[in-house]
Structure formats: structure tokens, C-alpha cells
XYZ file of C-alpha atoms in Angstrom:
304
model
C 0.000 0.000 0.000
C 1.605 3.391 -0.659
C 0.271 7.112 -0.795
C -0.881 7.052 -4.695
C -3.074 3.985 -4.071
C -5.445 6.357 -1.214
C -5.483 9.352 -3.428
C -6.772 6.960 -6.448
C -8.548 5.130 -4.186
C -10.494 8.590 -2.990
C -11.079 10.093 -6.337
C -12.468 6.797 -7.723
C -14.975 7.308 -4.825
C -15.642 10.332 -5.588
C -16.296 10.068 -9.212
C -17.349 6.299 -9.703
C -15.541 6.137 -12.742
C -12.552 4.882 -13.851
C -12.128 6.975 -17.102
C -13.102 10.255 -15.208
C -10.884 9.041 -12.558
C -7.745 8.460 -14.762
C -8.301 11.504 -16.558
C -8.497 13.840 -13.241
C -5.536 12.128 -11.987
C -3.277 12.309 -15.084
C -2.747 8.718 -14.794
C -3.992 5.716 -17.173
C -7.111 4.061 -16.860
C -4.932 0.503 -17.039
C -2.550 1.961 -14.030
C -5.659 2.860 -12.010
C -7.218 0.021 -12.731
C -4.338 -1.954 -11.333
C -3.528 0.259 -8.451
C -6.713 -0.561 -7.346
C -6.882 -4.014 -7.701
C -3.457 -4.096 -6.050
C -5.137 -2.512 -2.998
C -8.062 -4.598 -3.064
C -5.603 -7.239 -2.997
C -3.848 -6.462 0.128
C -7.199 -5.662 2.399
C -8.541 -8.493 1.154
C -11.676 -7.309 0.167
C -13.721 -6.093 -3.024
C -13.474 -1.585 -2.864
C -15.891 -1.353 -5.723
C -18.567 -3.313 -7.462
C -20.118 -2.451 -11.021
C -22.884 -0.677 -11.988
C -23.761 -0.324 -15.796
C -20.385 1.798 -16.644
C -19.869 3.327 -13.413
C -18.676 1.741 -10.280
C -19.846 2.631 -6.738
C -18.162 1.328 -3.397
C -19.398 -2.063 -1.714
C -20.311 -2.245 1.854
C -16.708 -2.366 2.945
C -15.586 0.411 0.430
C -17.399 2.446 2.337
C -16.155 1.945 5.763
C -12.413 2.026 4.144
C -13.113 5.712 2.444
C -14.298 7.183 5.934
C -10.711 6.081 7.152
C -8.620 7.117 4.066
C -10.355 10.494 3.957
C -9.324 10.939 7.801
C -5.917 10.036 6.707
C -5.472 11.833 4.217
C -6.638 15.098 5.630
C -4.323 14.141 8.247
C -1.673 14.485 5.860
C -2.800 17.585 4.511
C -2.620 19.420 8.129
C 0.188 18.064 8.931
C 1.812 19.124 5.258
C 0.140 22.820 5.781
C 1.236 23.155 9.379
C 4.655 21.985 8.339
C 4.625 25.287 5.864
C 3.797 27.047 8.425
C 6.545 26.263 10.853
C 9.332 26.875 8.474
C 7.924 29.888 6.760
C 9.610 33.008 7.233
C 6.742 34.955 7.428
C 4.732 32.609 9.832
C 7.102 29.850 11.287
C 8.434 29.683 15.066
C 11.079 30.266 16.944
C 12.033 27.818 19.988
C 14.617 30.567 21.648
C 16.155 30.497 25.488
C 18.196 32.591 27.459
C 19.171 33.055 30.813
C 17.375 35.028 33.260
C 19.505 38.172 33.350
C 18.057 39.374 30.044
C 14.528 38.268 29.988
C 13.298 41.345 31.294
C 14.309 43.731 29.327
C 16.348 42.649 26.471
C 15.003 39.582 24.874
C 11.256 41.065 24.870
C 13.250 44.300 22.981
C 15.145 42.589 20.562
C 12.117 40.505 19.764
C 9.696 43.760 19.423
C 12.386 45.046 17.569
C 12.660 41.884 15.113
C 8.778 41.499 14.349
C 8.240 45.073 13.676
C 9.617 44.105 10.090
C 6.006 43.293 8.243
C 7.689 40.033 6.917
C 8.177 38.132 10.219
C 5.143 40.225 12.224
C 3.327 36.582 11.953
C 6.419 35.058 13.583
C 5.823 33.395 16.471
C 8.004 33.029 19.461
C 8.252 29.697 22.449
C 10.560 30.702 24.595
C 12.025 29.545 27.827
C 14.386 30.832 30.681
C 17.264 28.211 32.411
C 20.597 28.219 33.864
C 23.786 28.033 30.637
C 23.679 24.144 30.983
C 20.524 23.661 30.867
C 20.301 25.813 27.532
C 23.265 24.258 25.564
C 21.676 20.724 26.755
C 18.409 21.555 25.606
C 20.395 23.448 22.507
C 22.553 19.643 21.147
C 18.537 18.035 21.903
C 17.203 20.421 19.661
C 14.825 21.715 21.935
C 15.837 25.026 20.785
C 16.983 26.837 17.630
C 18.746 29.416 19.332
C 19.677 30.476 22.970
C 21.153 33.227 24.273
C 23.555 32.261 27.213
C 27.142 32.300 28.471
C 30.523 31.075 26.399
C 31.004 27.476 27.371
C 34.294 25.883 27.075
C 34.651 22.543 25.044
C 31.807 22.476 22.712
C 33.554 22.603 19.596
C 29.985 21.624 17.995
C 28.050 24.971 19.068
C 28.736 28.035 17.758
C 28.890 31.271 20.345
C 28.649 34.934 18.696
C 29.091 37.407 21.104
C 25.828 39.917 21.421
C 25.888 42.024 24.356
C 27.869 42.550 27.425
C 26.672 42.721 31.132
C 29.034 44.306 34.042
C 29.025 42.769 37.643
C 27.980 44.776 40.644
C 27.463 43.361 44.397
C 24.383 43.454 46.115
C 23.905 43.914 49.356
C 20.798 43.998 52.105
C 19.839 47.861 52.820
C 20.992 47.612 56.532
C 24.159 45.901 55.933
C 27.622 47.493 56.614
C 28.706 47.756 52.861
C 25.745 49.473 52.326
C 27.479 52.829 53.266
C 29.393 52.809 50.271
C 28.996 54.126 46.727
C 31.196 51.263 45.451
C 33.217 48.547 47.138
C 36.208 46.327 45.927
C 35.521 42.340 45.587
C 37.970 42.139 48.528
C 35.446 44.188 50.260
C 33.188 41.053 50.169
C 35.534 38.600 52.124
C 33.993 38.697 55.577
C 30.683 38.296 54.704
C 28.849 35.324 53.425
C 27.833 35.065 50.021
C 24.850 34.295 48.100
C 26.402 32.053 45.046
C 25.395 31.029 41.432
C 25.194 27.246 41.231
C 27.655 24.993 39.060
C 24.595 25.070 36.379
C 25.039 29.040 36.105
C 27.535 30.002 33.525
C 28.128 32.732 35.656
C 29.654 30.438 38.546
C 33.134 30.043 36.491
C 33.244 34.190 35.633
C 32.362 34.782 39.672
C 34.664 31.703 40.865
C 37.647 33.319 38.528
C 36.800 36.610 39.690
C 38.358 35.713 42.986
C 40.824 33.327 41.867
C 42.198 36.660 40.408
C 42.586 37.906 43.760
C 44.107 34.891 45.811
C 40.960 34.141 48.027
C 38.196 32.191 48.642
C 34.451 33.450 48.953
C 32.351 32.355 52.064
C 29.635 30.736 50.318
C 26.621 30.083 52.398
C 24.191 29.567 49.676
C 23.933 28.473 45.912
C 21.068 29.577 43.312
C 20.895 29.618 39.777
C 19.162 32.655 38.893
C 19.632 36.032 39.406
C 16.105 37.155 41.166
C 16.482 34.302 43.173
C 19.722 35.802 44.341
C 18.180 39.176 44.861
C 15.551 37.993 46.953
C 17.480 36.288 49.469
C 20.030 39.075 49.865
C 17.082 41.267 50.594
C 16.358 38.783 53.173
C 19.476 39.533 55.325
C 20.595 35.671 53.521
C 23.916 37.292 52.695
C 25.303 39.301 49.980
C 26.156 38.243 46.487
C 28.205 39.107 43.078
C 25.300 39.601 40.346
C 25.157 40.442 36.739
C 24.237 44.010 36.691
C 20.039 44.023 35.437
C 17.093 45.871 35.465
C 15.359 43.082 37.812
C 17.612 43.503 40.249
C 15.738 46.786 40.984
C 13.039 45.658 42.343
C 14.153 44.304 45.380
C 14.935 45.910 48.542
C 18.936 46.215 48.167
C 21.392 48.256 47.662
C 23.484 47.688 44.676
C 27.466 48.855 44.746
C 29.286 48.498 41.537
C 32.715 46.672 41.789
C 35.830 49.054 41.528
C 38.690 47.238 38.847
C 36.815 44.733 37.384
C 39.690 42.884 35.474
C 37.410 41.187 32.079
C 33.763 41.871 30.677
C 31.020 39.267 31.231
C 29.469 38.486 27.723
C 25.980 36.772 26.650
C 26.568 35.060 23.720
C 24.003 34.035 20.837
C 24.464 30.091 20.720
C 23.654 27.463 17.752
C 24.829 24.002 16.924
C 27.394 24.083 13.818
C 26.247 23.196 10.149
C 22.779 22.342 11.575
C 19.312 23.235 9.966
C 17.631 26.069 11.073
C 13.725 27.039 9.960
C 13.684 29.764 7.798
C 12.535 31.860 10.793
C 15.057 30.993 13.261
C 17.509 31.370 10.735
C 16.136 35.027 10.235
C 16.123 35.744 14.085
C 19.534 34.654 14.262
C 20.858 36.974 10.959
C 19.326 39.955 12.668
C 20.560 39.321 15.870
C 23.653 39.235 14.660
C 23.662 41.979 12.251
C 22.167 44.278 14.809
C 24.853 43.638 17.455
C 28.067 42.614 15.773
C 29.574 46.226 15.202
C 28.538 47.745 18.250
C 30.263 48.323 21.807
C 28.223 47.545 24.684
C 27.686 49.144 27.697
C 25.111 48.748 30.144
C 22.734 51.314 29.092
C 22.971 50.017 25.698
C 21.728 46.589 26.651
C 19.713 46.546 29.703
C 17.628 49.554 30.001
């Protein structure tokens, strides 16, 4: 049984003639003829019985055609939706990022993106994790693109730097730091501190931040994302070394940039290598990068 055998099989129905049939379906009479009979064949039962020059369905014709029309629409909404998904102008986009820039800069650059009248049909699924979680769900094909930080020893994915995010500690409103305008990460060493997890691809930039200066943080709690973080700071939990975002705001807390920071903490745009993208995603990721490739970031540029 193959694909051609149901379509004939549905027109013949239809029309109850093989000549009409044949015709409509640029085909032979002889070849529809024996693509029904090979069909008949393999069910094991008669499709079609004569009448005068015409032929209608038997008993069990009938029953079959409720089933292959079923399929076959089947087929066609599954074709049409298929269209759909890797249209430009109407597929979808399975994006992630990390926390720190779902606030304020994904739902931007997105705005930004579908203003163009050829992807405002576009549609978005998107979903926030910790940088593992994203390139694991990235090699899975979960999602097209992510935007996340650089992760060593994927020679497989692809990271394009987009934007770059400084670091600032956070601190509870009543604590002793608070008196300050800005503090030094040494600063920080008596105090307990409110960590990213080993999942956060922030944990290596924070752990190498005071590798840099010979000493060990006093780590009395680990969380993977940043409002997390925030919240239990503003709970007297400790204090903690953050990205510097616009979420962060909105917690009680004061927040005390870092004096000598010694590198830049990048989000990257992230894809697997030489792997098929929808037209869409492949779109998303062409602006993304066009838009940010020649530009310098600061924090005003990318956050607020």
C-alpha cells in the first residue's frame, strides 16, 4: 500500500468512474485500474462493485473511504502546518536565554525583530534556564537558538558574542557595605555570600573573579538565577556578586558596583554548527547578529 493507491482510491470514490478518474488524476485508466486491484488485494476485500459503466463502493468500500479520507486530511494538516513552521513569514522560533536578560532585552530585541512586516506573523516559544541547561536543551534540539554564556569545550556549538553585562554586588539595605557608593571584591571577604550554582555560567566568571585575587568566597548559599539571588540578599541571607540588570531593581537592596573589574562578562548568541535552522530561526539569528556585531556595549545600551 503506498500514498498514490489512497489518493486513487479517494477520487475513484468520488467520481465512480474509472475513465473520469484516470483523466483527473493524469494517470492511465490501465494503471488505475491496477492500483486498485493491487489494494483490493492487500485488504482483502472487493473496494468497488459495477454498476452499468460506473462503479460505486461495496459495503466495505465504504467503511475504508471514511478512514482514508481521515488520513489523508491528516496528511494535509500536517503538510500545511509543516509550511507554516518553516515559513519566514509565519514559522516559530524555539529561543532560550538566561534570566539576566529576559526582562528587558530579549522582549526588545524581539519587538524590535517582528516590527519588520515580513516576520510580524512570527511566532516566538521561549524559555528561561541556567547556561547548561540551555546548551543541553540546545545539542537536543529543543531550541533553535539560545542566548547564554561562552562554554568551554563544545567545539559543535557556535557562540557569537551579542551584548555585554558588568558585575555589581548586592547587598541587604541595613548591611555594613551598604554605606558605600562602590566597594572592591575584597570588600566582600567577611561576609557570606549568596552564590550562582555549578549550572550558572556565571559560577566560572564569579569563581575566577576571585581566583584573580588569591581568596576564597564564604559561600553560604547556591542559586541559579539572578532574582532568586536578589531575593534572598534582601532577606538579610547574605550578599552576592550579580550580573548588573534591570530586575535587580526591584528588590529591597542596595546595589554597589565593583571598583577594577579585570574582564567583561558576555551573553553570547548560541547554535549548533552546520545544523538546519527554519527559515525563521535562521532570520532571528541573521538579525541578531547583524544588529549587534559592530557595536560596543555598555550597560545602558543593553539593559535599560
Amino acid at each position: 500500500m503506498n500514498l498514490n493507491q489512497l489518493y486513487y482510491f479517494e477520487k475513484l470514490a468520488e467520481l465512480e468512474h474509472y475513465t473520469k478518474a484516470a483523466e483527473q488524476l493524469s494517470i492511465s485508466q490501465p494503471s488505475l485500474s491496477h492500483a486498485i486491484s493491487s489494494l483490493e488485494d492487500e485488504l482483502g476485500i472487493f473496494l468497488f462493485e459495477k454498476q452499468g459503466r460506473n462503479v460505486r463502493l461495496t459495503k466495505h468500500g465504504r467503511i475504508y473511504l471514511s478512514y482514508v479520507k481521515n488520513a489523508l486530511n491528516e496528511l494535509k494538516l500536517g503538510k500545511n502546518q509543516i509550511k507554516k513552521l518553516t515559513s519566514i513569514s509565519e514559522g516559530h522560533i524555539d529561543l532560550a536565554y538566561i534570566s539576566s536578560i529576559g526582562a528587558y532585552f530579549i522582549p526588545n530585541l524581539m519587538s524590535s525583530f517582528l516590527k519588520n512586516k515580513q516576520y510580524k506573523n512570527i511566532r516566538f516559544l521561549c524559555n528561561e534556564g541556567s547556561t547548561t541547561k540551555l546548551i543541553t536543551g540546545l545539542k537536543k534540539e529543543k531550541y533553535d537558538l539560545v542566548f547564554c554564556s561562552h562554554v568551554h569545550n563544545e567545539p559543535h556549538i557556535e557562540f557569537v558574542p551579542i551584548c555585554e553585562q558588568k558585575l555589581v554586588v548586592i547587598v541587604p539595605k541595613n548591611h555594613p557595605l551598604a554605606n558605600n557608593d562602590y566597594i572592591s571584591l575584597k570588600d566582600t571577604l567577611p561576609y557570606n555570600l549568596v552564590y550562582y550554582t555549578k549550572e550558572s555560567g556565571l559560577r566560572s566568571i564569579v569563581d575566577d573573579l576571585f581566583t584573580s585575587i588569591g581568596a576564597n568566597p564564604k559561600i553560604s548559599s547556591e542559586v541559579e538565577e539572578d532574582n532568586s539571588i536578589a531575593g534572598l540578599v534582601a532577606a538579610n541571607m547574605g550578599i552576592a556578586v550579580v550580573t548588573d540588570n534591570p530586575t535587580i531593581r526591584n528588590f529591597d537592596l542596595k546595589i554597589l558596583p565593583l571598583t577594577s573589574l579585570p574582564y567583561k562578562r558576555y551573553v553570547y548568541l548560541a547554535f549548533v554548527k552546520n545544523r538546519y535552522l527554519p527559515p525563521a530561526a535562521q532570520e532571528f539569528k541573521n538579525y541578531t547578529i547583524n544588529t549587534f556585531s559592530h557595536k560596543h556595549f555598555h550597560k545602558s545600551d543593553i539593559l535599560f
